[in-house]
Amino acid sequence: MGIFSKSSGAFRDAKGDLILENVTKSFATFTAVDDLSLTVPRGSFFALLGPSGCGKTTTLRMVAGLEQPTAGRIKIGSTDLTGSRPYERPVNTVFQSYALFPHLTVRDNVAFGPKRRGSADPVGEANTTLELVQLSHLADRKPTQLSGGQQQRVAVARALVNHPEVLLLDEPLGALDLKLRREMQVELKRIQMEVGLTFVHVTHDQEEAMTMADTVAVMNLGKIEQMGAPEVLYDLPRTKFVANFLGQSNMLHGTVQGIDGDFTVIGAGDHKVKVRTSRMAPGEGGEAIFGIRPEKTRVHDEAPSATLAGASLGPGTLLDVSFTGVATQYLVDVPGVGRWAVYEQNLDLDRISNKPGDQVWISWNPGHAFGVRS
Amino acid sequence: MTALAHIGSTGAGAQTPGGPAPEPTKKGGITAYLLLLPGVLWLLVFFVAPMAQLAAVSLQSQFPGYPGYYYRDVNFGSYVTAMTEYLPQFGRSLLFAGSATLLAFVLAYPLAYAMAFKAGKWRGLMMICVIAPFFTSFILRTIAWRQILADEGPVVGALKWLHVMPSSGRITETGFAVVAGLTYNFLPFMVLPIYASLERADPKIIEAGGDLYANGLTTFRRVTLPMSMPGVLAGTLLTFIPAAGDYVNAELLGSDSTKMVGNVIESQFFKVLGGFPVAAALSFTLMAVILALVFVYVRRYGTEELL
Ligand SMILES: Nc1ncnc2c1ncn2[C@@H]1O[C@H](COP(=O)(O)OP(=O)(O)OP(=O)(O)O)[C@@H](O)[C@H]1O
Ligand SMILES: [Mg+2]
């Protein structure tokens, strides 16, 4: 390490926000990450969410230095890390497969980083961190003698012990059962708040992303579709992909037919619905997609009053009613629109009177609707 | 698992066409013994019996005045002869086999490493090159080396022309040639286990070394090498054990002064009248020495989880 320590030091002391500038990664002819730019504020919990193969792991690997970008720059604060080696960066990774050293004990796994960094007391640091993840009692075991959840915590401890500027977590909870997963989510969030590091967390699980992160970025085909606070992203998706990927959306494909006060009217055939103009994704006239979340809608067995014009649809045929305990899900086929889902909370016990085949209408509060471009 | 399946099948009434499944434990027990049987028989007939015979021979005594005739006895005299008269050959066997093992390791590790991590589409071809020599008899290949390294051969000629070697120098009939032959012949047994253990290692674990502030060299020393230790262990054993007992290389590439235990055993058995007990005693002694060395070695370097 000696000959590298001088130059490594400069990279390793980098502090500040994680910044990706126009980062592109191509494998032969295939572009895995396409002109990606983002800033993760120092000390925040950032979740990268997207379908399989969209480039999440590739993005993390470039931040870790395990892969070099084809174009673009990666910085922490004002230090440009592009081109530096993984061991020179103040970044640690919790690998999806844990990647624990099989020949070392849990304690030695955790002490590995501190030893390489030349810490005065690597074993002491390892013990303290193992305490944090509540694994002190298993410190002398080999990784193969641990359960999946315990291995995962060792992987977190092994990265965390180094107090990196940025901690990368690549679907670290993917292999766990639901209960352990929820526990680990709480644990990770607690640790992040306690130590105040920047976490970049990759996941397939939208619920996980939304419950844990300060900022969620939805990625698709190597690009970030939309980025923001979870509640903002859920409430106001700006692309069709995000509307469908993050939760579920009922959609109506139509054309913009005009403005009505604060609202934009979207029409398709005989149907006209309205969206607050401020909740329309930017773009010029023409085609547009109206969207509304299933839990923001209601079913009725009579035509709604004229006051709900633009905030209702019908009549349609009820295809399916399923009672799930706290809620009831309806599936309604509206001619010319398609199948819409309605989730109603079971606040009122004698609500379930409709049967499949019945004629129903759907209504909603127009303020909840959103519009995206096709 | 079997027990669970068993309970499930009777409970649900969904039985296999052949009727209710037999008791899993009983079936497992009998099957296990049946599966063991051929191996145990093989060992009894081809290992235990010859060993007992060899032990009996090593303890026989000679009829005085009738060379080549023995009677059953418990006489350790042959062992004393083996240990005193042939000590140099013993030492040479261990030295040559140890040197060949070390050389083979030094050559094999980079090769196996390249095959596992760097070869890409060439991996298959490299594998074939490692295995291809097995398609010819190793005696023939060793004889071929004798030609190549002969005094009038191209290697010695070139070395003399370059003045790397004095004009009186030679390669064959030296210890160097024997060690080189052993190294050459047992190299694949070193390469293949190391390759297998490297190939099996998760590349993510090696990347984790870099992620945790270890540079390339440190990652190799602290992560890659320890993870390939099972392969190194297997490779060194597969090289050292047969090399220590080998006599073909010393016979074909060496001289009288480079004889190994294998050569002594061979000549005692086939060329010396009345040499059987000494040959048998030598065989046993060699086996005991190797077992002791291997035991110490495995205790020192073997890690139970990885083995
Ligand atoms: N070394 C490589 N060579 C060629 N293509 C690659 C390589 N690594 C990744 N890719 C491709 O890049 C794309 C993005 O891969 P990446 O591993 O980043 O996906 P991901 O978003 O992490 O997916 P997942 O959620 O399934 O883990 C994939 O289509 C993959 O096939
Ligand atoms: Mg991935």
CSV table of N, CA and C in Angstrom, one decimal, chain A residues 274-321:
chain,number,residue,atom,x,y,z
A,274,LYS,N,-60.7,15.7,-16.1
A,274,LYS,CA,-59.9,16.9,-16.0
A,274,LYS,C,-58.8,16.8,-14.9
A,275,VAL,N,-57.7,17.4,-15.2
A,275,VAL,CA,-56.6,17.4,-14.3
A,275,VAL,C,-56.2,18.8,-14.1
A,276,ARG,N,-55.8,19.1,-12.8
A,276,ARG,CA,-55.3,20.5,-12.5
A,276,ARG,C,-54.1,20.7,-13.5
A,277,THR,N,-54.1,21.9,-14.1
A,277,THR,CA,-53.1,22.2,-15.1
A,277,THR,C,-51.7,22.1,-14.5
A,278,SER,N,-51.6,22.5,-13.2
A,278,SER,CA,-50.3,22.4,-12.5
A,278,SER,C,-49.9,21.0,-12.3
A,279,ARG,N,-50.8,20.0,-12.4
A,279,ARG,CA,-50.4,18.6,-12.2
A,279,ARG,C,-50.2,17.9,-13.5
A,280,MET,N,-50.2,18.6,-14.6
A,280,MET,CA,-49.9,18.0,-15.9
A,280,MET,C,-48.3,18.0,-16.1
A,281,ALA,N,-47.8,16.9,-16.6
A,281,ALA,CA,-46.4,16.9,-16.9
A,281,ALA,C,-46.1,17.9,-18.0
A,282,PRO,N,-45.0,18.6,-18.0
A,282,PRO,CA,-44.8,19.6,-19.0
A,282,PRO,C,-44.7,19.0,-20.4
A,283,GLY,N,-45.2,19.8,-21.4
A,283,GLY,CA,-45.2,19.2,-22.7
A,283,GLY,C,-46.3,20.0,-23.5
A,284,GLU,N,-46.2,19.8,-24.8
A,284,GLU,CA,-47.1,20.6,-25.7
A,284,GLU,C,-48.4,19.7,-26.0
A,285,GLY,N,-49.6,20.4,-25.9
A,285,GLY,CA,-50.9,19.9,-26.3
A,285,GLY,C,-50.9,18.4,-26.7
A,286,GLY,N,-51.7,18.1,-27.7
A,286,GLY,CA,-51.7,16.8,-28.3
A,286,GLY,C,-52.0,15.7,-27.4
A,287,GLU,N,-51.3,14.6,-27.5
A,287,GLU,CA,-51.7,13.4,-26.7
A,287,GLU,C,-51.3,13.5,-25.2
A,288,ALA,N,-52.1,13.0,-24.4
A,288,ALA,CA,-51.8,13.0,-23.0
A,288,ALA,C,-52.4,11.8,-22.3
A,289,ILE,N,-51.9,11.5,-21.1
A,289,ILE,CA,-52.5,10.3,-20.4
A,289,ILE,C,-52.9,10.9,-19.1
A,290,PHE,N,-54.2,10.6,-18.8
A,290,PHE,CA,-54.8,11.0,-17.5
A,290,PHE,C,-54.5,9.8,-16.5
A,291,GLY,N,-54.2,10.2,-15.3
A,291,GLY,CA,-53.9,9.1,-14.3
A,291,GLY,C,-54.6,9.4,-13.0
A,292,ILE,N,-55.0,8.3,-12.3
A,292,ILE,CA,-55.5,8.5,-10.9
A,292,ILE,C,-55.2,7.2,-10.2
A,293,ARG,N,-54.8,7.3,-8.9
A,293,ARG,CA,-54.4,6.1,-8.1
A,293,ARG,C,-55.7,5.4,-7.7
A,294,PRO,N,-55.7,4.0,-7.7
A,294,PRO,CA,-56.9,3.2,-7.4
A,294,PRO,C,-57.5,3.6,-6.0
A,295,GLU,N,-56.6,3.9,-5.0
A,295,GLU,CA,-57.2,4.2,-3.7
A,295,GLU,C,-57.8,5.6,-3.6
A,296,LYS,N,-57.6,6.4,-4.6
A,296,LYS,CA,-58.2,7.7,-4.6
A,296,LYS,C,-59.6,7.7,-5.3
A,297,THR,N,-60.1,6.5,-5.7
A,297,THR,CA,-61.4,6.4,-6.4
A,297,THR,C,-62.4,5.7,-5.6
A,298,ARG,N,-63.7,5.9,-6.0
A,298,ARG,CA,-64.8,5.2,-5.3
A,298,ARG,C,-65.7,4.6,-6.4
A,299,VAL,N,-66.4,3.5,-6.0
A,299,VAL,CA,-67.5,3.0,-6.9
A,299,VAL,C,-68.8,3.4,-6.5
A,300,HIS,N,-69.7,3.6,-7.4
A,300,HIS,CA,-71.1,3.9,-7.1
A,300,HIS,C,-72.0,3.0,-8.0
A,301,ASP,N,-73.2,2.7,-7.4
A,301,ASP,CA,-74.1,1.9,-8.3
A,301,ASP,C,-75.2,2.8,-9.0
A,302,GLU,N,-75.0,4.1,-8.9
A,302,GLU,CA,-75.9,5.0,-9.7
A,302,GLU,C,-74.9,6.1,-10.4
A,303,ALA,N,-75.5,6.7,-11.4
A,303,ALA,CA,-74.7,7.7,-12.1
A,303,ALA,C,-74.4,8.8,-11.2
A,304,PRO,N,-73.2,9.3,-11.1
A,304,PRO,CA,-72.9,10.4,-10.2
A,304,PRO,C,-73.5,11.7,-10.7
A,305,SER,N,-73.7,12.7,-9.8
A,305,SER,CA,-74.3,13.9,-10.1
A,305,SER,C,-73.5,14.7,-11.1
A,306,ALA,N,-74.0,15.7,-11.7
A,306,ALA,CA,-73.3,16.5,-12.7
A,306,ALA,C,-72.2,17.3,-12.1
A,307,THR,N,-72.2,17.5,-10.8
A,307,THR,CA,-71.1,18.2,-10.2
A,307,THR,C,-69.8,17.5,-10.3
A,308,LEU,N,-69.9,16.2,-10.5
A,308,LEU,CA,-68.7,15.4,-10.6
A,308,LEU,C,-68.2,15.2,-12.1
A,309,ALA,N,-68.8,16.0,-13.0
A,309,ALA,CA,-68.3,16.0,-14.4
A,309,ALA,C,-66.8,16.2,-14.5
A,310,GLY,N,-66.2,15.3,-15.2
A,310,GLY,CA,-64.7,15.4,-15.3
A,310,GLY,C,-64.0,14.7,-14.2
A,311,ALA,N,-64.7,14.3,-13.2
A,311,ALA,CA,-64.1,13.5,-12.1
A,311,ALA,C,-64.8,12.2,-11.9
A,312,SER,N,-65.4,11.7,-12.9
A,312,SER,CA,-66.1,10.4,-12.8
A,312,SER,C,-66.1,9.7,-14.2
A,313,LEU,N,-66.3,8.4,-14.2
A,313,LEU,CA,-66.4,7.6,-15.4
A,313,LEU,C,-67.5,6.7,-15.3
A,314,GLY,N,-68.1,6.3,-16.4
A,314,GLY,CA,-69.1,5.2,-16.3
A,314,GLY,C,-70.2,5.4,-17.3
A,315,PRO,N,-71.1,4.5,-17.4
A,315,PRO,CA,-71.1,3.3,-16.6
A,315,PRO,C,-70.1,2.2,-17.1
A,316,GLY,N,-69.7,1.4,-16.2
A,316,GLY,CA,-68.8,0.3,-16.6
A,316,GLY,C,-69.3,-1.0,-16.0
A,317,THR,N,-68.7,-2.1,-16.3
A,317,THR,CA,-69.1,-3.4,-15.8
A,317,THR,C,-68.2,-3.9,-14.7
A,318,LEU,N,-68.7,-4.2,-13.6
A,318,LEU,CA,-67.9,-4.7,-12.5
A,318,LEU,C,-67.4,-6.1,-12.8
A,319,LEU,N,-66.1,-6.3,-12.9
A,319,LEU,CA,-65.6,-7.6,-13.3
A,319,LEU,C,-65.3,-8.5,-12.1
A,320,ASP,N,-64.8,-7.8,-11.0
A,320,ASP,CA,-64.3,-8.6,-9.9
A,320,ASP,C,-64.4,-7.8,-8.6
A,321,VAL,N,-64.8,-8.5,-7.5
A,321,VAL,CA,-64.7,-7.8,-6.2
A,321,VAL,C,-63.9,-8.7,-5.3
